[in-house]
Coordinates of C-alpha atoms and ligand atoms in Angstrom, one line a residue:
M1 CA 7.9 -30.9 -5.8
R2 CA 10.5 -28.2 -5.3
D3 CA 13.3 -29.1 -2.7
S4 CA 13.7 -25.5 -1.3
F5 CA 11.2 -23.0 0.4
L6 CA 9.9 -20.2 -2.0
S7 CA 9.8 -17.0 0.1
F8 CA 6.6 -15.0 -0.4
S9 CA 8.2 -11.6 -1.0
P10 CA 12.1 -11.2 -0.4
P11 CA 13.4 -7.8 -1.6
L12 CA 15.7 -7.4 -4.7
I13 CA 18.7 -5.2 -3.9
G14 CA 21.4 -4.8 -6.4
E15 CA 25.1 -3.6 -6.5
E16 CA 23.8 -0.1 -7.5
E17 CA 21.8 0.2 -4.3
I18 CA 24.7 -1.3 -2.2
N19 CA 27.1 1.2 -3.7
E20 CA 25.0 4.1 -3.3
V21 CA 24.6 3.3 0.5
V22 CA 28.4 3.0 0.8
Q23 CA 28.8 6.4 -0.9
T24 CA 26.2 7.7 1.5
L25 CA 27.9 6.5 4.5
R26 CA 31.3 7.9 3.3
S27 CA 29.7 11.2 2.6
G28 CA 29.0 12.3 6.1
W29 CA 25.4 12.9 5.5
L30 CA 23.6 10.2 7.4
T31 CA 20.2 11.9 8.1
T32 CA 17.9 14.0 5.8
G33 CA 20.3 15.7 3.3
P34 CA 21.1 15.9 -0.4
R35 CA 19.9 12.2 -1.2
A36 CA 16.6 12.5 0.5
K37 CA 16.0 15.7 -1.4
Q38 CA 17.0 14.3 -4.8
F39 CA 15.0 11.2 -4.0
E40 CA 12.0 13.5 -3.5
Q41 CA 12.6 15.4 -6.7
D42 CA 13.0 12.2 -8.7
F43 CA 9.9 10.8 -7.3
A44 CA 7.6 13.8 -7.8
Q45 CA 9.0 13.9 -11.4
F46 CA 8.3 10.2 -12.0
I47 CA 4.6 10.5 -10.6
G48 CA 4.1 13.9 -12.2
A49 CA 3.3 15.4 -8.8
D50 CA 3.6 18.9 -7.9
A51 CA 5.7 18.0 -4.8
A52 CA 7.0 15.1 -2.6
L53 CA 7.9 14.5 1.1
A54 CA 10.2 11.7 1.9
V55 CA 9.5 10.0 5.3
H56 CA 10.2 7.1 7.4
S57 CA 7.3 4.9 6.2
G58 CA 4.0 4.8 4.4
T59 CA 2.3 4.8 7.7
H60 CA 4.0 8.2 8.7
A61 CA 3.4 9.6 5.2
M62 CA -0.5 9.1 6.0
L63 CA -0.1 10.4 9.6
V64 CA 1.6 13.7 8.4
G65 CA -0.9 13.9 5.6
L66 CA -3.8 13.8 7.7
A67 CA -2.2 16.2 10.2
A68 CA -1.4 18.6 7.4
L69 CA -5.0 18.6 6.4
G70 CA -5.9 19.6 10.0
I71 CA -7.7 16.3 10.7
G72 CA -8.2 15.6 14.5
H73 CA -10.8 15.5 17.3
G74 CA -14.5 15.5 16.2
D75 CA -13.7 14.6 12.6
E76 CA -14.8 11.6 10.7
V77 CA -12.5 9.9 8.0
I78 CA -14.1 7.3 5.7
T79 CA -12.0 4.3 4.8
T80 CA -12.1 0.6 4.0
P81 CA -12.0 -2.4 6.2
M82 CA -9.9 -4.4 3.6
T83 CA -6.5 -2.8 4.4
F84 CA -3.4 -2.9 6.5
C85 CA -4.3 -1.8 10.1
S86 CA -2.0 1.3 9.9
T87 CA -4.4 3.0 7.3
V88 CA -7.0 3.2 10.2
H89 CA -4.5 3.6 13.1
V90 CA -3.3 7.0 11.8
I91 CA -7.0 8.2 11.8
E92 CA -7.3 6.9 15.3
Q93 CA -4.0 8.3 16.4
L94 CA -5.1 11.8 15.5
G95 CA -8.2 11.5 17.6
A96 CA -10.5 11.5 14.8
R97 CA -13.1 8.5 14.0
P98 CA -12.5 6.1 11.3
V99 CA -15.7 5.1 9.7
L100 CA -15.4 1.8 7.7
V101 CA -17.5 1.1 4.7
D102 CA -17.7 -2.0 2.5
I103 CA -15.9 -3.0 -0.6
E104 CA -16.6 -3.7 -4.2
P105 CA -16.8 -7.5 -4.9
E106 CA -14.8 -7.3 -8.0
T107 CA -11.7 -5.4 -7.0
L108 CA -12.2 -5.6 -3.1
N109 CA -11.6 -1.8 -3.3
I110 CA -13.7 0.7 -1.2
D111 CA -17.2 1.0 -2.8
P112 CA -18.1 4.8 -3.9
R113 CA -21.7 4.0 -3.2
E114 CA -21.0 3.1 0.5
V115 CA -18.8 6.2 0.7
A116 CA -21.5 8.4 -0.5
R117 CA -23.9 6.8 2.1
A118 CA -21.5 7.3 4.9
V119 CA -20.8 11.0 4.3
C120 CA -22.2 13.2 7.4
P121 CA -21.5 16.8 8.5
R122 CA -18.4 15.6 10.7
T123 CA -17.0 14.0 7.6
R124 CA -13.5 15.7 6.6
A125 CA -11.8 13.2 4.4
V126 CA -11.9 9.8 2.5
M127 CA -8.8 7.3 2.5
P128 CA -9.2 5.1 -0.4
V129 CA -6.6 2.0 -0.6
H130 CA -5.7 0.9 -4.1
L131 CA -5.7 -2.6 -2.9
Y132 CA -3.2 -5.0 -4.6
G133 CA -2.1 -2.0 -6.7
H134 CA -5.5 -1.9 -8.7
P135 CA -6.7 1.8 -8.5
C136 CA -10.0 2.5 -6.9
E137 CA -13.0 4.0 -8.8
M138 CA -11.4 7.5 -8.4
D139 CA -13.8 9.6 -10.6
A140 CA -16.9 8.6 -8.4
I141 CA -14.7 9.4 -5.1
L142 CA -13.4 12.6 -6.5
D143 CA -17.1 13.5 -7.3
I144 CA -18.4 12.7 -3.9
A145 CA -15.3 14.8 -2.4
A146 CA -16.0 17.8 -4.5
R147 CA -19.7 17.8 -3.8
H148 CA -19.2 17.6 0.1
G149 CA -16.0 19.6 0.4
L150 CA -13.9 16.4 1.6
Y151 CA -10.1 15.8 1.2
I152 CA -9.0 12.6 -0.3
L153 CA -5.7 11.0 1.1
E154 CA -5.0 7.8 -0.8
D155 CA -3.1 4.8 0.5
A156 CA -1.0 4.0 -2.4
A157 CA 1.3 1.4 -0.4
H158 CA 0.4 -1.2 -3.2
A159 CA 0.1 1.4 -6.1
L160 CA 3.5 2.2 -7.4
P161 CA 3.4 2.7 -10.4
A162 CA -0.4 2.6 -11.3
R163 CA -2.6 4.6 -13.5
Y164 CA -6.3 5.3 -13.5
K165 CA -7.8 6.5 -16.8
G166 CA -4.2 7.5 -17.9
R167 CA -3.5 9.4 -14.9
M168 CA -0.7 8.3 -12.4
V169 CA -1.8 7.4 -8.8
G170 CA -0.2 10.2 -7.0
T171 CA -1.8 12.9 -8.9
L172 CA -5.5 12.2 -8.4
G173 CA -6.5 13.0 -4.8
T174 CA -5.5 15.8 -2.3
L175 CA -2.6 13.8 -1.0
T176 CA -1.3 10.2 -1.8
A177 CA 0.9 8.1 0.4
F178 CA 3.4 5.6 -0.8
S179 CA 5.1 2.9 1.1
F180 CA 8.8 1.6 0.6
Y181 CA 8.7 -1.2 3.2
A182 CA 10.8 -4.2 2.4
T183 CA 8.1 -6.2 0.6
K184 CA 6.7 -3.4 -1.6
N185 CA 7.2 -2.7 -5.4
L186 CA 10.1 -0.2 -4.6
T187 CA 11.9 -0.5 -1.1
T188 CA 14.1 1.4 1.1
G189 CA 13.8 -1.1 3.7
E190 CA 11.4 1.2 5.8
G191 CA 10.4 4.3 4.0
G192 CA 7.6 6.2 2.6
M193 CA 6.4 9.3 0.4
L194 CA 3.6 11.9 0.4
T195 CA 2.7 13.6 -2.9
G196 CA 0.5 16.5 -3.3
S197 CA 0.5 20.2 -3.7
A198 CA 3.5 22.3 -2.7
S199 CA 1.8 24.1 0.0
I200 CA 0.2 21.1 1.8
I201 CA 3.6 19.0 1.4
E202 CA 5.3 22.0 3.2
Q203 CA 3.0 21.7 6.0
A204 CA 3.3 17.8 6.1
R205 CA 7.0 18.5 6.2
T206 CA 6.7 20.7 9.2
W207 CA 4.8 17.7 10.8
S208 CA 7.4 15.3 10.0
L209 CA 10.1 17.2 11.7
H210 CA 9.0 18.1 15.3
G211 CA 6.9 21.0 13.9
M212 CA 10.0 23.0 13.5
S213 CA 9.7 25.8 11.0
R214 CA 12.9 27.2 9.3
G215 CA 10.7 30.2 7.8
A216 CA 11.8 32.8 10.2
Y217 CA 15.4 32.4 9.7
Q218 CA 15.3 31.8 5.9
R219 CA 13.5 35.2 5.7
N220 CA 15.9 36.8 8.3
T221 CA 19.3 35.4 8.0
A222 CA 20.5 37.9 10.6
E223 CA 19.0 35.4 13.2
G224 CA 21.7 32.9 12.2
S225 CA 21.6 29.4 11.4
W226 CA 21.0 28.2 14.9
Y227 CA 17.4 29.7 15.1
Y228 CA 14.4 27.9 14.7
E229 CA 10.8 28.2 15.5
V230 CA 8.4 25.4 16.8
V231 CA 5.0 25.9 15.3
L232 CA 3.4 22.5 16.0
P233 CA 3.7 19.6 18.2
G234 CA 5.2 17.6 15.3
F235 CA 6.2 14.0 14.8
K236 CA 9.8 12.7 13.8
C237 CA 9.7 10.8 10.8
N238 CA 11.9 12.3 8.2
M239 CA 13.6 9.9 5.7
T240 CA 17.5 9.4 6.1
D241 CA 19.9 9.8 3.3
I242 CA 20.7 5.9 3.7
Q243 CA 17.1 5.1 3.0
A244 CA 17.1 7.7 0.1
A245 CA 20.2 6.1 -1.4
L246 CA 18.3 2.7 -1.8
G247 CA 15.2 4.6 -3.2
L248 CA 17.2 6.7 -5.8
Q249 CA 18.5 3.4 -7.4
Q250 CA 15.3 1.5 -7.0
L251 CA 13.4 4.2 -8.7
K252 CA 15.7 4.0 -11.8
K253 CA 14.6 0.1 -11.9
L254 CA 11.1 0.5 -11.2
P255 CA 9.9 0.4 -14.9
Q256 CA 11.9 -2.8 -15.5
F257 CA 10.7 -4.3 -12.1
Q258 CA 7.1 -3.6 -13.3
Q259 CA 7.7 -5.4 -16.7
R260 CA 8.6 -8.5 -14.8
R261 CA 5.7 -8.3 -12.3
K262 CA 3.4 -8.3 -15.5
E263 CA 5.1 -11.2 -16.9
I264 CA 4.6 -13.3 -13.9
V265 CA 1.0 -12.0 -13.5
R266 CA 0.2 -12.9 -17.3
R267 CA 1.5 -16.4 -16.7
Y268 CA -0.3 -16.9 -13.4
S269 CA -3.6 -15.7 -14.9
Q270 CA -3.1 -17.5 -18.1
A271 CA -2.6 -20.8 -16.1
L272 CA -5.1 -20.3 -13.3
A273 CA -8.1 -19.0 -15.3
E274 CA -9.2 -22.6 -16.1
Y275 CA -9.9 -23.8 -12.6
E276 CA -13.4 -23.6 -11.4
E277 CA -12.0 -23.7 -7.7
L278 CA -10.3 -20.5 -8.1
Q279 CA -11.3 -16.7 -8.9
I280 CA -8.4 -14.9 -10.3
P281 CA -7.8 -11.0 -9.8
V282 CA -9.0 -8.7 -12.4
E283 CA -7.4 -5.5 -14.1
R284 CA -10.2 -3.1 -15.4
A285 CA -9.7 -1.9 -18.8
E286 CA -9.4 1.8 -17.5
V287 CA -6.5 1.0 -15.3
E288 CA -3.1 -0.2 -15.1
S289 CA -2.4 -2.0 -12.0
A290 CA 0.8 -1.8 -10.1
W291 CA 0.4 -5.5 -9.4
H292 CA 1.8 -5.5 -5.9
L293 CA 0.1 -8.7 -5.1
Y294 CA -1.5 -11.7 -6.8
P295 CA -4.6 -12.6 -4.6
V296 CA -6.7 -15.5 -5.7
R297 CA -10.1 -16.3 -4.1
L298 CA -11.0 -19.8 -3.4
N299 CA -14.5 -21.0 -4.3
L300 CA -14.9 -22.9 -1.1
D301 CA -18.1 -24.8 -2.2
R302 CA -15.7 -26.6 -4.8
L303 CA -13.2 -27.5 -2.3
T304 CA -13.1 -29.9 0.6
I305 CA -10.6 -27.6 2.5
D306 CA -10.7 -24.2 3.8
R307 CA -8.3 -21.3 3.2
A308 CA -6.1 -22.0 6.2
R309 CA -5.6 -25.6 5.0
F310 CA -4.9 -24.4 1.5
I311 CA -2.1 -22.2 2.8
E312 CA -0.7 -25.2 4.9
E313 CA -0.9 -27.5 1.7
L314 CA 1.2 -24.9 -0.3
R315 CA 3.6 -24.7 2.5
A316 CA 4.0 -28.5 2.7
R317 CA 4.9 -28.0 -1.0
N318 CA 7.4 -25.5 -0.3
I319 CA 5.4 -22.5 -1.5
G320 CA 5.0 -19.4 0.6
S321 CA 1.7 -17.5 0.6
S322 CA -0.2 -14.9 2.7
V323 CA -3.4 -13.3 3.3
H324 CA -4.3 -9.6 2.4
F325 CA -6.0 -8.7 4.5
I326 CA -7.7 -9.9 7.7
P327 CA -10.4 -6.9 7.7
I328 CA -9.8 -4.2 10.4
H329 CA -13.4 -4.7 11.9
V330 CA -12.5 -8.2 13.1
Q331 CA -9.3 -6.9 14.7
L332 CA -9.8 -6.9 18.5
Y333 CA -9.0 -3.2 19.2
Y334 CA -11.6 -1.9 16.3
R335 CA -14.2 -4.6 17.0
D336 CA -14.3 -3.9 20.7
K337 CA -14.0 0.0 20.4
Y338 CA -16.7 0.2 17.7
G339 CA -18.8 -3.0 18.5
Y340 CA -18.4 -4.3 14.9
K341 CA -19.6 -7.7 13.9
P342 CA -18.0 -9.8 10.9
Q343 CA -21.3 -9.3 8.9
D344 CA -21.2 -5.5 9.2
F345 CA -19.0 -5.5 6.2
P346 CA -20.2 -8.8 4.3
V347 CA -18.2 -8.3 1.2
A348 CA -15.1 -7.6 3.0
Y349 CA -15.4 -10.6 5.6
D350 CA -16.9 -13.2 3.1
N351 CA -14.0 -12.4 0.5
Y352 CA -11.4 -12.5 3.5
L353 CA -12.4 -16.2 4.2
R354 CA -11.4 -17.1 0.5
L355 CA -8.3 -15.0 0.0
V356 CA -4.8 -16.2 -0.7
S357 CA -1.8 -14.3 -2.1
L358 CA 0.4 -16.3 -4.2
P359 CA 4.2 -15.3 -4.3
L360 CA 4.7 -12.4 -6.7
N361 CA 8.2 -11.0 -6.3
L362 CA 11.4 -9.7 -8.3
R363 CA 13.5 -12.6 -7.0
M364 CA 11.3 -15.4 -8.7
T365 CA 12.5 -17.2 -11.7
D366 CA 10.2 -18.4 -14.5
S367 CA 10.9 -22.0 -12.9
D368 CA 9.8 -20.6 -9.5
V369 CA 6.5 -19.5 -11.2
E370 CA 6.0 -22.9 -12.5
D371 CA 6.6 -24.5 -9.2
V372 CA 3.9 -22.3 -7.8
L373 CA 1.4 -23.5 -10.4
E374 CA 2.4 -27.0 -10.1
A375 CA 1.7 -26.8 -6.4
V376 CA -1.6 -25.1 -6.8
A377 CA -2.5 -27.7 -9.5
D378 CA -1.5 -30.4 -7.1
V379 CA -3.6 -29.0 -4.1
L380 CA -6.7 -28.5 -6.2
A381 CA -6.4 -32.1 -7.6
E382 CA -6.1 -33.5 -4.1
H383 CA -8.8 -31.5 -2.5
R384 CA -11.5 -30.5 -5.2
R385 CA -15.1 -31.6 -4.1
Ligands
LIG1 C1 2.6 -1.6 3.6 C2 1.3 -1.1 3.9 C3 1.1 0.2 4.6 C4 2.1 0.6 5.7 O1 3.3 1.0 5.1 P1 4.7 1.1 6.0 O2 5.8 1.8 5.0 O3 4.9 -0.3 6.5 O4 4.1 2.0 7.2 C5 -0.2 0.8 4.5 N1 -1.2 0.4 3.9 C6 -1.1 -0.6 3.2 C7 -2.2 -1.2 2.3 C8 0.2 -1.5 3.1 O5 0.2 -2.5 2.3

C-alpha cells in the first residue's frame, strides 16, 4: 500500500504559467486587458469558434450565455439531473424554469428522446452537459432544436478538448460554456469561456460587464473616453489578466496534457475491464472524449459493500476518489421546489448509487496509476460477493 495520500485532482502549474503571472503583475494591467483579449483569440482559434468571451467562471459563462439569449421569466430550459448544480442554478437565477429529463445508461449524458418528449411551447433552450468529457448525442439534439426553434447552450466544463463526429465541442450548438476551475483539464484557478457567434458573444460581453456598452463612444469619439451607456442590468464576471496569464500558457500545453490523460485512461481501462464487479466508462466510435474524469460504476449485486464504503476503503489505502454527480433532483432546493422523487429519473438515480470517479490528473506518475489499480484490486478481492 502507498504511504502518502494520492489527491483526487490537484492542478499542474508550471514555471511558464508562474512567469506569465509575474509579468502580468509587473505590467500594470490587473483586470481585463491585453492578456484576456489574447486568451479569447487563442481559445477561439484552438476551438475553431467564431468568437469567445472570457469570464470569471464556467458558471458565469452559462449565466451570461442564457442572458444573451434572452432567457428569463416564463421560459423553460431542458437539462440533465446528472450535472453540477450550477448548470441548473443559472436557469433558476434568471427566473426561468429548469426542466430535467433522464439520461442515457451508456454515457450518462442527456437522452435526446427524453428531450424531445419534454419540449413544449414555453421551451426556449436545451442545455446538454458533455459529462466526463464525452460529447452528448448532438445530431439528435441539434435536430430537435432546429425543429422547434430552440437554442442550445452546452455545458462543456468537462469537454475541453472533445470532438463529436470530427467537430470540436465549442462549435456545435448556439453557445458553449467551458470552465477553467482548478480541477478542470485547463485551469486559470477560477475562470470560464463562452464560445459562439460574434453577435451573441458581444451581447454576452455586455451582460458580463455591468451591462455597459461602449458602442456610443466608439461611434462618436467626440464624447470622450469617460462616456459609456448602460443598456442592461448586467453582471460583473469579466476575466482578469492574471487569470488569462495562466490560461494562455495552459492552452499551449493542452495537447500534451490530453495525451497524458489518454495514457492513464488506456491503462485504467486495460486493467479494469476484467472485473465483473465494475463497469468501465465508454468512448463511442464517433467521438473523442476529453476524459476529464474516469468514473467507474460498481456492480453492487456482486459486492458486499456499497459505494460509500468502497470510497472509504480506497481512502484507507491512501487513494482519493469522488462522485460525479449527486443528481440535482435529490438536492434539497430542487427536490422541495419541484417535488421530485429519486425515481423520477431512474437512470440518473440508480447510476448515482454506483458511481465512483478514480483519480485522473496530470500530476499522477505511472506508479501512482498502478497504486490506484492495486488499491481497487485489493478492495474488490476483499469485498466481492
Ligand atoms: C465545474 C463545473 C461547472 C462549473 O464551473 P465553474 O467554473 O466552477 O463555475 C459547471 N458544470 C459542470 C458539469 C462542472 O463540472
